[in-house]
PDB file of C-alpha atoms in Angstrom:
ATOM      1  CA  MET A   1      16.689  31.336  30.247  1.00  0.00           C
ATOM      2  CA  TYR A   2      19.766  33.564  29.792  1.00  0.00           C
ATOM      3  CA  LYS A   3      21.821  31.239  31.999  1.00  0.00           C
ATOM      4  CA  TYR A   4      21.284  28.382  29.580  1.00  0.00           C
ATOM      5  CA  VAL A   5      22.182  30.522  26.577  1.00  0.00           C
ATOM      6  CA  SER A   6      25.466  31.542  28.229  1.00  0.00           C
ATOM      7  CA  LYS A   7      26.487  27.869  28.270  1.00  0.00           C
ATOM      8  CA  LEU A   8      26.855  28.092  24.470  1.00  0.00           C
ATOM      9  CA  LEU A   9      30.016  30.133  24.928  1.00  0.00           C
ATOM     10  CA  PRO A  10      33.290  28.381  25.733  1.00  0.00           C
ATOM     11  CA  ALA A  11      34.160  28.324  29.452  1.00  0.00           C
ATOM     12  CA  SER A  12      37.192  30.563  28.934  1.00  0.00           C
ATOM     13  CA  LEU A  13      35.052  33.338  27.414  1.00  0.00           C
ATOM     14  CA  ARG A  14      32.431  33.005  30.159  1.00  0.00           C
ATOM     15  CA  ASP A  15      35.153  33.179  32.816  1.00  0.00           C
ATOM     16  CA  GLY A  16      36.582  36.281  31.146  1.00  0.00           C
ATOM     17  CA  TYR A  17      33.172  37.956  31.295  1.00  0.00           C
ATOM     18  CA  HIS A  18      32.802  36.908  34.946  1.00  0.00           C
ATOM     19  CA  ASP A  19      36.156  38.506  35.815  1.00  0.00           C
ATOM     20  CA  LEU A  20      35.283  41.713  33.978  1.00  0.00           C
ATOM     21  CA  LEU A  21      31.898  41.966  35.675  1.00  0.00           C
ATOM     22  CA  ARG A  22      33.485  41.373  39.082  1.00  0.00           C
ATOM     23  CA  TYR A  23      36.119  44.051  38.395  1.00  0.00           C
ATOM     24  CA  ASN A  24      33.332  46.463  37.432  1.00  0.00           C
ATOM     25  CA  ASP A  25      31.372  45.615  40.594  1.00  0.00           C
ATOM     26  CA  VAL A  26      28.309  44.634  38.574  1.00  0.00           C
ATOM     27  CA  LYS A  27      25.780  43.111  40.912  1.00  0.00           C
ATOM     28  CA  VAL A  28      23.958  40.788  38.557  1.00  0.00           C
ATOM     29  CA  ASP A  29      24.099  37.065  37.886  1.00  0.00           C
ATOM     30  CA  TYR A  30      27.122  36.681  35.621  1.00  0.00           C
ATOM     31  CA  ASP A  31      25.714  33.875  33.484  1.00  0.00           C
ATOM     32  CA  SER A  32      22.456  35.773  32.958  1.00  0.00           C
ATOM     33  CA  PHE A  33      24.391  38.838  31.815  1.00  0.00           C
ATOM     34  CA  VAL A  34      26.489  36.809  29.381  1.00  0.00           C
ATOM     35  CA  GLY A  35      23.374  35.094  28.023  1.00  0.00           C
ATOM     36  CA  PHE A  36      21.609  38.435  27.592  1.00  0.00           C
ATOM     37  CA  VAL A  37      24.589  39.930  25.751  1.00  0.00           C
ATOM     38  CA  LEU A  38      24.731  36.894  23.481  1.00  0.00           C
ATOM     39  CA  LEU A  39      20.992  36.921  22.690  1.00  0.00           C
ATOM     40  CA  PHE A  40      20.864  40.694  22.271  1.00  0.00           C
ATOM     41  CA  GLY A  41      23.833  40.522  19.916  1.00  0.00           C
ATOM     42  CA  LEU A  42      22.184  37.798  17.849  1.00  0.00           C
ATOM     43  CA  ALA A  43      18.836  39.606  17.681  1.00  0.00           C
ATOM     44  CA  SER A  44      20.260  43.034  16.845  1.00  0.00           C
ATOM     45  CA  SER A  45      22.613  41.534  14.261  1.00  0.00           C
ATOM     46  CA  PHE A  46      19.747  39.703  12.585  1.00  0.00           C
ATOM     47  CA  VAL A  47      17.635  42.874  12.459  1.00  0.00           C
ATOM     48  CA  LEU A  48      20.543  44.859  10.998  1.00  0.00           C
ATOM     49  CA  ALA A  49      21.350  42.163   8.447  1.00  0.00           C
ATOM     50  CA  PHE A  50      17.686  41.794   7.467  1.00  0.00           C
ATOM     51  CA  ASN A  51      17.272  45.544   6.981  1.00  0.00           C
ATOM     52  CA  ALA A  52      20.486  45.691   4.959  1.00  0.00           C
ATOM     53  CA  ALA A  53      19.302  42.776   2.832  1.00  0.00           C
ATOM     54  CA  VAL A  54      15.941  44.455   2.135  1.00  0.00           C
ATOM     55  CA  PHE A  55      17.334  47.927   1.386  1.00  0.00           C
ATOM     56  CA  PHE A  56      20.404  46.862  -0.558  1.00  0.00           C
ATOM     57  CA  SER A  57      19.065  43.626  -2.095  1.00  0.00           C
ATOM     58  CA  LEU A  58      21.837  41.512  -0.596  1.00  0.00           C
ATOM     59  CA  SER A  59      22.272  37.893  -1.592  1.00  0.00           C
ATOM     60  CA  LEU A  60      22.000  35.144   1.032  1.00  0.00           C
ATOM     61  CA  GLY A  61      25.796  34.898   1.264  1.00  0.00           C
ATOM     62  CA  MET A  62      26.139  38.641   1.840  1.00  0.00           C
ATOM     63  CA  PHE A  63      23.305  38.509   4.383  1.00  0.00           C
ATOM     64  CA  ILE A  64      25.158  35.823   6.354  1.00  0.00           C
ATOM     65  CA  ILE A  65      28.454  37.726   6.174  1.00  0.00           C
ATOM     66  CA  PHE A  66      26.763  40.966   7.271  1.00  0.00           C
ATOM     67  CA  PHE A  67      25.043  39.107  10.126  1.00  0.00           C
ATOM     68  CA  LEU A  68      28.271  37.479  11.342  1.00  0.00           C
ATOM     69  CA  VAL A  69      30.296  40.682  11.131  1.00  0.00           C
ATOM     70  CA  SER A  70      27.682  42.727  12.996  1.00  0.00           C
ATOM     71  CA  PHE A  71      27.378  40.004  15.656  1.00  0.00           C
ATOM     72  CA  LEU A  72      31.136  39.904  16.188  1.00  0.00           C
ATOM     73  CA  LEU A  73      31.284  43.688  16.358  1.00  0.00           C
ATOM     74  CA  SER A  74      28.518  43.770  18.991  1.00  0.00           C
ATOM     75  CA  GLN A  75      30.392  41.249  21.137  1.00  0.00           C
ATOM     76  CA  ILE A  76      33.689  43.089  20.734  1.00  0.00           C
ATOM     77  CA  LEU A  77      31.985  46.366  21.651  1.00  0.00           C
ATOM     78  CA  VAL A  78      30.525  44.994  24.900  1.00  0.00           C
ATOM     79  CA  ARG A  79      33.772  43.323  25.906  1.00  0.00           C
ATOM     80  CA  THR A  80      35.815  46.433  25.087  1.00  0.00           C
ATOM     81  CA  TRP A  81      33.467  48.581  27.160  1.00  0.00           C
ATOM     82  CA  LEU A  82      33.840  46.216  30.134  1.00  0.00           C
ATOM     83  CA  VAL A  83      37.644  46.121  29.784  1.00  0.00           C
ATOM     84  CA  LEU A  84      37.916  49.902  29.570  1.00  0.00           C
ATOM     85  CA  ALA A  85      35.614  50.392  32.554  1.00  0.00           C
ATOM     86  CA  ALA A  86      37.586  47.881  34.658  1.00  0.00           C
ATOM     87  CA  ASP A  87      40.881  49.502  33.659  1.00  0.00           C
ATOM     88  CA  GLY A  88      39.488  52.931  34.506  1.00  0.00           C
ATOM     89  CA  ARG A  89      38.483  51.777  37.985  1.00  0.00           C
ATOM     90  CA  GLY A  90      41.912  50.239  38.466  1.00  0.00           C
ATOM     91  CA  LYS A  91      43.723  53.411  37.376  1.00  0.00           C
ATOM     92  CA  PHE A  92      41.577  55.500  39.718  1.00  0.00           C
ATOM     93  CA  VAL A  93      42.392  53.213  42.641  1.00  0.00           C
ATOM     94  CA  GLU A  94      46.096  53.372  41.782  1.00  0.00           C
ATOM     95  CA  SER A  95      45.928  57.166  41.798  1.00  0.00           C
ATOM     96  CA  ILE A  96      44.399  57.383  45.290  1.00  0.00           C
ATOM     97  CA  LEU A  97      46.170  54.363  46.808  1.00  0.00           C
ATOM     98  CA  PRO A  98      49.099  56.376  48.250  1.00  0.00           C
ATOM     99  CA  ASP A  99      46.659  58.666  50.075  1.00  0.00           C
ATOM    100  CA  ALA A 100      44.773  55.700  51.501  1.00  0.00           C
ATOM    101  CA  LEU A 101      47.997  54.027  52.638  1.00  0.00           C
ATOM    102  CA  GLN A 102      49.248  57.205  54.301  1.00  0.00           C
ATOM    103  CA  LEU A 103      45.920  57.609  56.073  1.00  0.00           C
ATOM    104  CA  MET A 104      46.139  54.026  57.345  1.00  0.00           C
ATOM    105  CA  ALA A 105      49.723  54.639  58.488  1.00  0.00           C
ATOM    106  CA  MET A 106      48.676  57.770  60.403  1.00  0.00           C
ATOM    107  CA  ASN A 107      45.839  55.846  62.042  1.00  0.00           C
ATOM    108  CA  LEU A 108      48.273  53.115  63.109  1.00  0.00           C
ATOM    109  CA  LYS A 109      50.732  55.670  64.490  1.00  0.00           C
ATOM    110  CA  ALA A 110      47.863  57.196  66.455  1.00  0.00           C
ATOM    111  CA  GLY A 111      47.620  53.885  68.305  1.00  0.00           C
ATOM    112  CA  MET A 112      44.736  52.230  66.477  1.00  0.00           C
ATOM    113  CA  THR A 113      44.621  48.520  65.775  1.00  0.00           C
ATOM    114  CA  ALA A 114      45.077  47.413  62.163  1.00  0.00           C
ATOM    115  CA  ASP A 115      41.387  46.629  61.683  1.00  0.00           C
ATOM    116  CA  ARG A 116      40.296  49.987  63.104  1.00  0.00           C
ATOM    117  CA  ALA A 117      42.916  51.811  61.005  1.00  0.00           C
ATOM    118  CA  LEU A 118      41.573  50.139  57.859  1.00  0.00           C
ATOM    119  CA  LEU A 119      37.966  50.919  58.705  1.00  0.00           C
ATOM    120  CA  LEU A 120      38.675  54.589  59.415  1.00  0.00           C
ATOM    121  CA  ALA A 121      40.783  54.921  56.255  1.00  0.00           C
ATOM    122  CA  ALA A 122      37.746  54.071  54.126  1.00  0.00           C
ATOM    123  CA  ARG A 123      36.732  57.465  52.759  1.00  0.00           C
ATOM    124  CA  VAL A 124      33.947  58.088  50.256  1.00  0.00           C
ATOM    125  CA  GLU A 125      36.323  59.886  47.891  1.00  0.00           C
ATOM    126  CA  PHE A 126      38.315  56.655  47.521  1.00  0.00           C
ATOM    127  CA  GLY A 127      35.470  55.154  45.449  1.00  0.00           C
ATOM    128  CA  PRO A 128      35.931  51.423  44.798  1.00  0.00           C
ATOM    129  CA  LEU A 129      38.753  51.218  47.333  1.00  0.00           C
ATOM    130  CA  GLU A 130      36.463  52.647  50.009  1.00  0.00           C
ATOM    131  CA  ARG A 131      33.967  49.846  49.432  1.00  0.00           C
ATOM    132  CA  GLY A 132      36.763  47.281  49.636  1.00  0.00           C
ATOM    133  CA  LEU A 133      38.236  48.752  52.814  1.00  0.00           C
ATOM    134  CA  SER A 134      34.818  49.020  54.463  1.00  0.00           C
ATOM    135  CA  LYS A 135      34.041  45.421  53.631  1.00  0.00           C
ATOM    136  CA  VAL A 136      37.415  44.257  54.954  1.00  0.00           C
ATOM    137  CA  GLY A 137      36.991  46.256  58.150  1.00  0.00           C
ATOM    138  CA  LYS A 138      33.565  44.764  58.782  1.00  0.00           C
ATOM    139  CA  GLN A 139      34.810  41.248  58.049  1.00  0.00           C
ATOM    140  CA  ILE A 140      37.697  41.680  60.473  1.00  0.00           C
ATOM    141  CA  LEU A 141      35.379  43.015  63.171  1.00  0.00           C
ATOM    142  CA  SER A 142      33.142  39.983  62.668  1.00  0.00           C
ATOM    143  CA  GLY A 143      36.081  37.627  63.252  1.00  0.00           C
ATOM    144  CA  LYS A 144      37.614  36.968  59.849  1.00  0.00           C
ATOM    145  CA  ASP A 145      41.408  36.812  59.662  1.00  0.00           C
ATOM    146  CA  ILE A 146      42.824  40.174  58.543  1.00  0.00           C
ATOM    147  CA  LYS A 147      45.118  38.574  55.966  1.00  0.00           C
ATOM    148  CA  LEU A 148      42.306  36.654  54.272  1.00  0.00           C
ATOM    149  CA  ALA A 149      40.040  39.689  54.295  1.00  0.00           C
ATOM    150  CA  LEU A 150      42.717  41.914  52.766  1.00  0.00           C
ATOM    151  CA  LEU A 151      43.432  39.449  49.972  1.00  0.00           C
ATOM    152  CA  GLU A 152      39.827  39.812  48.784  1.00  0.00           C
ATOM    153  CA  ILE A 153      40.277  43.482  47.821  1.00  0.00           C
ATOM    154  CA  PRO A 154      42.293  42.860  44.602  1.00  0.00           C
ATOM    155  CA  THR A 155      39.703  40.334  43.395  1.00  0.00           C
ATOM    156  CA  LYS A 156      37.236  43.197  42.921  1.00  0.00           C
ATOM    157  CA  ILE A 157      39.610  45.801  41.452  1.00  0.00           C
ATOM    158  CA  LYS A 158      41.801  45.201  38.412  1.00  0.00           C
ATOM    159  CA  SER A 159      45.129  46.673  39.465  1.00  0.00           C
ATOM    160  CA  GLU A 160      48.561  45.066  39.609  1.00  0.00           C
ATOM    161  CA  THR A 161      49.782  47.813  41.933  1.00  0.00           C
ATOM    162  CA  LEU A 162      46.944  47.210  44.374  1.00  0.00           C
ATOM    163  CA  ASP A 163      47.508  43.449  44.237  1.00  0.00           C
ATOM    164  CA  ARG A 164      51.221  43.797  45.008  1.00  0.00           C
ATOM    165  CA  THR A 165      50.543  46.358  47.740  1.00  0.00           C
ATOM    166  CA  ILE A 166      47.998  44.139  49.486  1.00  0.00           C
ATOM    167  CA  LYS A 167      50.375  41.163  49.316  1.00  0.00           C
ATOM    168  CA  LEU A 168      53.138  43.343  50.771  1.00  0.00           C
ATOM    169  CA  ILE A 169      50.861  44.439  53.619  1.00  0.00           C
ATOM    170  CA  VAL A 170      49.899  40.818  54.329  1.00  0.00           C
ATOM    171  CA  GLN A 171      53.591  39.844  54.415  1.00  0.00           C
ATOM    172  CA  GLY A 172      54.246  42.748  56.778  1.00  0.00           C
ATOM    173  CA  ILE A 173      51.480  41.585  59.096  1.00  0.00           C
ATOM    174  CA  GLU A 174      52.787  37.999  59.010  1.00  0.00           C
ATOM    175  CA  SER A 175      56.368  39.058  59.767  1.00  0.00           C
ATOM    176  CA  GLY A 176      55.252  41.285  62.618  1.00  0.00           C
ATOM    177  CA  GLY A 177      57.112  44.307  61.306  1.00  0.00           C
ATOM    178  CA  GLU A 178      56.214  47.946  61.852  1.00  0.00           C
ATOM    179  CA  LEU A 179      53.143  48.167  59.613  1.00  0.00           C
ATOM    180  CA  SER A 180      52.838  51.964  59.694  1.00  0.00           C
ATOM    181  CA  ASP A 181      56.382  52.418  58.348  1.00  0.00           C
ATOM    182  CA  LEU A 182      55.722  49.796  55.658  1.00  0.00           C
ATOM    183  CA  LEU A 183      52.535  51.599  54.588  1.00  0.00           C
ATOM    184  CA  GLU A 184      54.286  54.970  54.404  1.00  0.00           C
ATOM    185  CA  GLN A 185      57.192  53.583  52.423  1.00  0.00           C
ATOM    186  CA  THR A 186      54.852  51.787  50.023  1.00  0.00           C
ATOM    187  CA  ALA A 187      52.831  54.971  49.548  1.00  0.00           C
ATOM    188  CA  ASN A 188      56.005  56.894  48.726  1.00  0.00           C
ATOM    189  CA  ASP A 189      57.141  54.191  46.295  1.00  0.00           C
ATOM    190  CA  ILE A 190      53.798  54.271  44.484  1.00  0.00           C
ATOM    191  CA  GLN A 191      53.850  58.066  44.244  1.00  0.00           C
ATOM    192  CA  ASN A 192      57.357  57.994  42.804  1.00  0.00           C
TER     193      ASN A 192
END
C-alpha cells in the first residue's frame, strides 16, 4: 500500500529519498518508506490541525493553513534528519579514511594482493567503511573486477573525499602504478 502512496510524490523527490536512505544504509524498501512518511505526515498533520481547530475554534481556512504548515514541517523534519545522518556518516568516514588507507598500504607492502589487503583493512572501528571494504573484498574473492567493486563503496557513503579517493585508487590500479605508495600519499593528503 505504501508503495502506491509514494508514487504521489514527484520522481525527483522520491529519488532524493532513495539516495538518502542508501547513504544511511537503511535496509527497507525505499518506496514503502517514502509512502509511510507521506501517510504518517498527512495523518499526524490532520490530527494536529483538528485538535487546534477544536481548542482554538479555528475557521476552515485556518484549519487548512495549519494542516498544510504542519504537513510541510513534518516532511522537512524527516528529510533534514536523513540529510544530517548521511552527512554524519560521511564525515566519520572521512575522519578514519587516512587510517584505513595507511593500513591497506602496509598490507600491500607486506606482500599481500590488493583484494587481500582490502579485506584485512576492514576493521570494526571503521564503521560504515568497514562494511564497504568487507563487501568489496568478498566480491573480489568471488570473481568480481576489483575496479567495479571499489566503485560501489561511494554509492553507500555520502562523501566527496571518499569518492575522489576511490576513483584515484581505481586509476592507480588501471595504470599499474605502485598502489601502496599511492595509498600512503593519499592518506597524507587527506590528513593535511
